[in-house]
């Protein structure tokens, strides 16, 4: 899509939509930010990491002429942050049409070893922030009559494995929360869907494992490769757009066909 100037009629698959993307400084969140802005949305990026948010904003602006985006650095584990984010976005853009709950943290330990603090921390971000940001945004999402919530879960919310039990439990809870939201909000014109990414080659995993190890790992999916973050952003774009107007309560597996 070609660039555009502020103030003129927007073009693109998300023309005239306002999207909040949590975890917008991360691998998948920043890919969604780049794509959503290219497709005409005004975007609010939310993340704990202020410096990375600024870097993502610079990239988006260099890629999309006239991109409209704002950055909100906040800790989503705090309940008050949700209402604060919504107030800032409404003040800047006058409405909210799309909410992407993408921020997430991981824990790598067996359930036998997972301390209370680990559970508390991961539940606060991976589950409670999804509930609280959705709750805070719902009045605005309802107002336009075409709201869309996209919750980022994980392929392992559905399949079993060892070693990340607390994380997987939060991601399964997100699927349940998404379905309930879809049922409760349908009459208010708000759709709610979840995507379940598989192995996605984000900077998080590259820093954690090192690039050589990432390249040596063959994900246990039929496509036998890692996804590029943009391969998560495109399904999000579709769910955010009016093209998916009859899609709600869905769990969309974006995992290259896992398990093999
Ligand atoms: N990458 C994968 O392979 C994969 C697979 C399945 C699911 N996911 C899910 O996709 C989402 C994005 O993953 P990613 O790989 O891009 O991860 P990432 O770590 O790059 O991005 C997550 C972002 O969340 C932010 N964040 C962390 N704590 C926060 C807090 N308290 N408040 C606000 N922001 C906070 C981080 O700063 C980071 O920018 C996550 O929910 C993750 O669980 C990723």
PDB file of N, CA, C and O in Angstrom, residues 18 20 43-47 53 69-75 80-96 133 136:
ATOM      1  N   UNK A  18      -9.030   2.430  14.788  1.00  0.00           N
ATOM      2  CA  UNK A  18      -8.037   2.739  15.821  1.00  0.00           C
ATOM      3  C   UNK A  18      -7.742   1.442  16.555  1.00  0.00           C
ATOM      4  O   UNK A  18      -8.660   0.778  17.043  1.00  0.00           O
ATOM      5  N   UNK A  20      -5.404  -0.676  19.479  1.00  0.00           N
ATOM      6  CA  UNK A  20      -4.443  -0.745  20.588  1.00  0.00           C
ATOM      7  C   UNK A  20      -3.733  -2.093  20.466  1.00  0.00           C
ATOM      8  O   UNK A  20      -4.390  -3.127  20.317  1.00  0.00           O
ATOM      9  N   UNK A  43      -2.685   3.655  15.400  1.00  0.00           N
ATOM     10  CA  UNK A  43      -2.270   2.587  16.316  1.00  0.00           C
ATOM     11  C   UNK A  43      -1.692   3.157  17.608  1.00  0.00           C
ATOM     12  O   UNK A  43      -0.879   4.077  17.582  1.00  0.00           O
ATOM     13  N   UNK A  44      -2.118   2.585  18.726  1.00  0.00           N
ATOM     14  CA  UNK A  44      -1.511   2.891  20.029  1.00  0.00           C
ATOM     15  C   UNK A  44      -0.735   1.655  20.457  1.00  0.00           C
ATOM     16  O   UNK A  44      -1.304   0.579  20.625  1.00  0.00           O
ATOM     17  N   UNK A  45       0.565   1.839  20.613  1.00  0.00           N
ATOM     18  CA  UNK A  45       1.433   0.735  21.039  1.00  0.00           C
ATOM     19  C   UNK A  45       1.660   0.826  22.535  1.00  0.00           C
ATOM     20  O   UNK A  45       2.054   1.883  23.037  1.00  0.00           O
ATOM     21  N   UNK A  46       1.440  -0.270  23.225  1.00  0.00           N
ATOM     22  CA  UNK A  46       1.584  -0.292  24.682  1.00  0.00           C
ATOM     23  C   UNK A  46       2.651  -1.308  25.048  1.00  0.00           C
ATOM     24  O   UNK A  46       2.630  -2.440  24.541  1.00  0.00           O
ATOM     25  N   UNK A  47       3.576  -0.909  25.915  1.00  0.00           N
ATOM     26  CA  UNK A  47       4.607  -1.860  26.342  1.00  0.00           C
ATOM     27  C   UNK A  47       5.304  -1.311  27.587  1.00  0.00           C
ATOM     28  O   UNK A  47       5.284  -0.112  27.858  1.00  0.00           O
ATOM     29  N   UNK A  53       9.827   0.700  22.386  1.00  0.00           N
ATOM     30  CA  UNK A  53       8.631   1.302  21.770  1.00  0.00           C
ATOM     31  C   UNK A  53       9.030   2.424  20.815  1.00  0.00           C
ATOM     32  O   UNK A  53       8.515   2.512  19.697  1.00  0.00           O
ATOM     33  N   UNK A  69       0.706   6.912  14.925  1.00  0.00           N
ATOM     34  CA  UNK A  69       0.783   5.988  16.050  1.00  0.00           C
ATOM     35  C   UNK A  69       1.276   6.707  17.287  1.00  0.00           C
ATOM     36  O   UNK A  69       1.937   7.740  17.200  1.00  0.00           O
ATOM     37  N   UNK A  70       0.879   6.192  18.417  1.00  0.00           N
ATOM     38  CA  UNK A  70       1.308   6.744  19.696  1.00  0.00           C
ATOM     39  C   UNK A  70       1.858   5.597  20.541  1.00  0.00           C
ATOM     40  O   UNK A  70       1.501   4.435  20.334  1.00  0.00           O
ATOM     41  N   UNK A  71       2.752   5.952  21.456  1.00  0.00           N
ATOM     42  CA  UNK A  71       3.365   4.945  22.321  1.00  0.00           C
ATOM     43  C   UNK A  71       2.971   5.214  23.769  1.00  0.00           C
ATOM     44  O   UNK A  71       3.024   6.350  24.228  1.00  0.00           O
ATOM     45  N   UNK A  72       2.600   4.162  24.452  1.00  0.00           N
ATOM     46  CA  UNK A  72       2.249   4.279  25.873  1.00  0.00           C
ATOM     47  C   UNK A  72       3.109   3.272  26.635  1.00  0.00           C
ATOM     48  O   UNK A  72       2.937   2.058  26.487  1.00  0.00           O
ATOM     49  N   UNK A  73       4.054   3.809  27.421  1.00  0.00           N
ATOM     50  CA  UNK A  73       4.922   2.931  28.226  1.00  0.00           C
ATOM     51  C   UNK A  73       4.282   2.747  29.596  1.00  0.00           C
ATOM     52  O   UNK A  73       4.096   3.713  30.346  1.00  0.00           O
ATOM     53  N   UNK A  74       3.915   1.510  29.891  1.00  0.00           N
ATOM     54  CA  UNK A  74       3.248   1.247  31.161  1.00  0.00           C
ATOM     55  C   UNK A  74       3.391  -0.226  31.524  1.00  0.00           C
ATOM     56  O   UNK A  74       3.674  -1.055  30.651  1.00  0.00           O
ATOM     57  N   UNK A  75       3.168  -0.513  32.790  1.00  0.00           N
ATOM     58  CA  UNK A  75       3.228  -1.899  33.254  1.00  0.00           C
ATOM     59  C   UNK A  75       1.812  -2.462  33.302  1.00  0.00           C
ATOM     60  O   UNK A  75       1.008  -2.086  34.151  1.00  0.00           O
ATOM     61  N   UNK A  80      -4.594  -0.346  37.208  1.00  0.00           N
ATOM     62  CA  UNK A  80      -4.938   1.023  36.783  1.00  0.00           C
ATOM     63  C   UNK A  80      -4.431   1.349  35.377  1.00  0.00           C
ATOM     64  O   UNK A  80      -4.902   2.302  34.745  1.00  0.00           O
ATOM     65  N   UNK A  81      -3.448   0.605  34.887  1.00  0.00           N
ATOM     66  CA  UNK A  81      -2.882   0.953  33.576  1.00  0.00           C
ATOM     67  C   UNK A  81      -3.934   0.825  32.470  1.00  0.00           C
ATOM     68  O   UNK A  81      -3.915   1.576  31.496  1.00  0.00           O
ATOM     69  N   UNK A  82      -4.879  -0.109  32.625  1.00  0.00           N
ATOM     70  CA  UNK A  82      -5.853  -0.353  31.552  1.00  0.00           C
ATOM     71  C   UNK A  82      -6.695   0.904  31.285  1.00  0.00           C
ATOM     72  O   UNK A  82      -6.812   1.363  30.139  1.00  0.00           O
ATOM     73  N   UNK A  83      -7.271   1.449  32.350  1.00  0.00           N
ATOM     74  CA  UNK A  83      -8.124   2.628  32.168  1.00  0.00           C
ATOM     75  C   UNK A  83      -7.310   3.824  31.682  1.00  0.00           C
ATOM     76  O   UNK A  83      -7.768   4.618  30.849  1.00  0.00           O
ATOM     77  N   UNK A  84      -6.076   3.903  32.158  1.00  0.00           N
ATOM     78  CA  UNK A  84      -5.208   4.997  31.745  1.00  0.00           C
ATOM     79  C   UNK A  84      -4.907   4.920  30.233  1.00  0.00           C
ATOM     80  O   UNK A  84      -4.940   5.924  29.524  1.00  0.00           O
ATOM     81  N   UNK A  85      -4.646   3.716  29.749  1.00  0.00           N
ATOM     82  CA  UNK A  85      -4.372   3.516  28.310  1.00  0.00           C
ATOM     83  C   UNK A  85      -5.598   3.937  27.490  1.00  0.00           C
ATOM     84  O   UNK A  85      -5.490   4.695  26.517  1.00  0.00           O
ATOM     85  N   UNK A  86      -6.757   3.440  27.897  1.00  0.00           N
ATOM     86  CA  UNK A  86      -7.987   3.737  27.149  1.00  0.00           C
ATOM     87  C   UNK A  86      -8.242   5.248  27.135  1.00  0.00           C
ATOM     88  O   UNK A  86      -8.561   5.825  26.084  1.00  0.00           O
ATOM     89  N   UNK A  87      -8.051   5.909  28.268  1.00  0.00           N
ATOM     90  CA  UNK A  87      -8.279   7.363  28.322  1.00  0.00           C
ATOM     91  C   UNK A  87      -7.324   8.092  27.376  1.00  0.00           C
ATOM     92  O   UNK A  87      -7.739   9.000  26.637  1.00  0.00           O
ATOM     93  N   UNK A  88      -6.061   7.668  27.362  1.00  0.00           N
ATOM     94  CA  UNK A  88      -5.086   8.337  26.483  1.00  0.00           C
ATOM     95  C   UNK A  88      -5.438   8.135  25.005  1.00  0.00           C
ATOM     96  O   UNK A  88      -5.318   9.059  24.199  1.00  0.00           O
ATOM     97  N   UNK A  89      -5.880   6.929  24.668  1.00  0.00           N
ATOM     98  CA  UNK A  89      -6.191   6.646  23.258  1.00  0.00           C
ATOM     99  C   UNK A  89      -7.451   7.406  22.834  1.00  0.00           C
ATOM    100  O   UNK A  89      -7.504   7.989  21.743  1.00  0.00           O
ATOM    101  N   UNK A  90      -8.448   7.434  23.712  1.00  0.00           N
ATOM    102  CA  UNK A  90      -9.682   8.160  23.365  1.00  0.00           C
ATOM    103  C   UNK A  90      -9.396   9.647  23.191  1.00  0.00           C
ATOM    104  O   UNK A  90      -9.931  10.295  22.297  1.00  0.00           O
ATOM    105  N   UNK A  91      -8.521  10.162  24.050  1.00  0.00           N
ATOM    106  CA  UNK A  91      -8.178  11.594  23.950  1.00  0.00           C
ATOM    107  C   UNK A  91      -7.465  11.882  22.620  1.00  0.00           C
ATOM    108  O   UNK A  91      -7.738  12.876  21.946  1.00  0.00           O
ATOM    109  N   UNK A  92      -6.572  10.978  22.231  1.00  0.00           N
ATOM    110  CA  UNK A  92      -5.779  11.218  21.016  1.00  0.00           C
ATOM    111  C   UNK A  92      -6.563  10.916  19.743  1.00  0.00           C
ATOM    112  O   UNK A  92      -6.467  11.648  18.753  1.00  0.00           O
ATOM    113  N   UNK A  93      -7.331   9.827  19.742  1.00  0.00           N
ATOM    114  CA  UNK A  93      -7.933   9.348  18.490  1.00  0.00           C
ATOM    115  C   UNK A  93      -9.463   9.324  18.484  1.00  0.00           C
ATOM    116  O   UNK A  93     -10.077   9.033  17.460  1.00  0.00           O
ATOM    117  N   UNK A  94     -10.088   9.534  19.641  1.00  0.00           N
ATOM    118  CA  UNK A  94     -11.552   9.685  19.678  1.00  0.00           C
ATOM    119  C   UNK A  94     -12.357   8.400  19.643  1.00  0.00           C
ATOM    120  O   UNK A  94     -13.584   8.443  19.653  1.00  0.00           O
ATOM    121  N   UNK A  95     -11.716   7.249  19.581  1.00  0.00           N
ATOM    122  CA  UNK A  95     -12.455   5.973  19.574  1.00  0.00           C
ATOM    123  C   UNK A  95     -11.475   4.815  19.606  1.00  0.00           C
ATOM    124  O   UNK A  95     -10.264   5.022  19.514  1.00  0.00           O
ATOM    125  N   UNK A  96     -12.029   3.619  19.746  1.00  0.00           N
ATOM    126  CA  UNK A  96     -11.203   2.398  19.690  1.00  0.00           C
ATOM    127  C   UNK A  96     -12.009   1.349  18.926  1.00  0.00           C
ATOM    128  O   UNK A  96     -13.167   1.090  19.250  1.00  0.00           O
ATOM    129  N   UNK A 133      -7.736  -4.929  30.311  1.00  0.00           N
ATOM    130  CA  UNK A 133      -7.682  -4.029  29.144  1.00  0.00           C
ATOM    131  C   UNK A 133      -8.940  -4.210  28.282  1.00  0.00           C
ATOM    132  O   UNK A 133      -9.488  -3.238  27.760  1.00  0.00           O
ATOM    133  N   UNK A 136     -11.780  -2.400  30.093  1.00  0.00           N
ATOM    134  CA  UNK A 136     -11.667  -0.936  29.982  1.00  0.00           C
ATOM    135  C   UNK A 136     -12.005  -0.450  28.571  1.00  0.00           C
ATOM    136  O   UNK A 136     -12.570   0.644  28.402  1.00  0.00           O
TER     137      UNK A 136
END
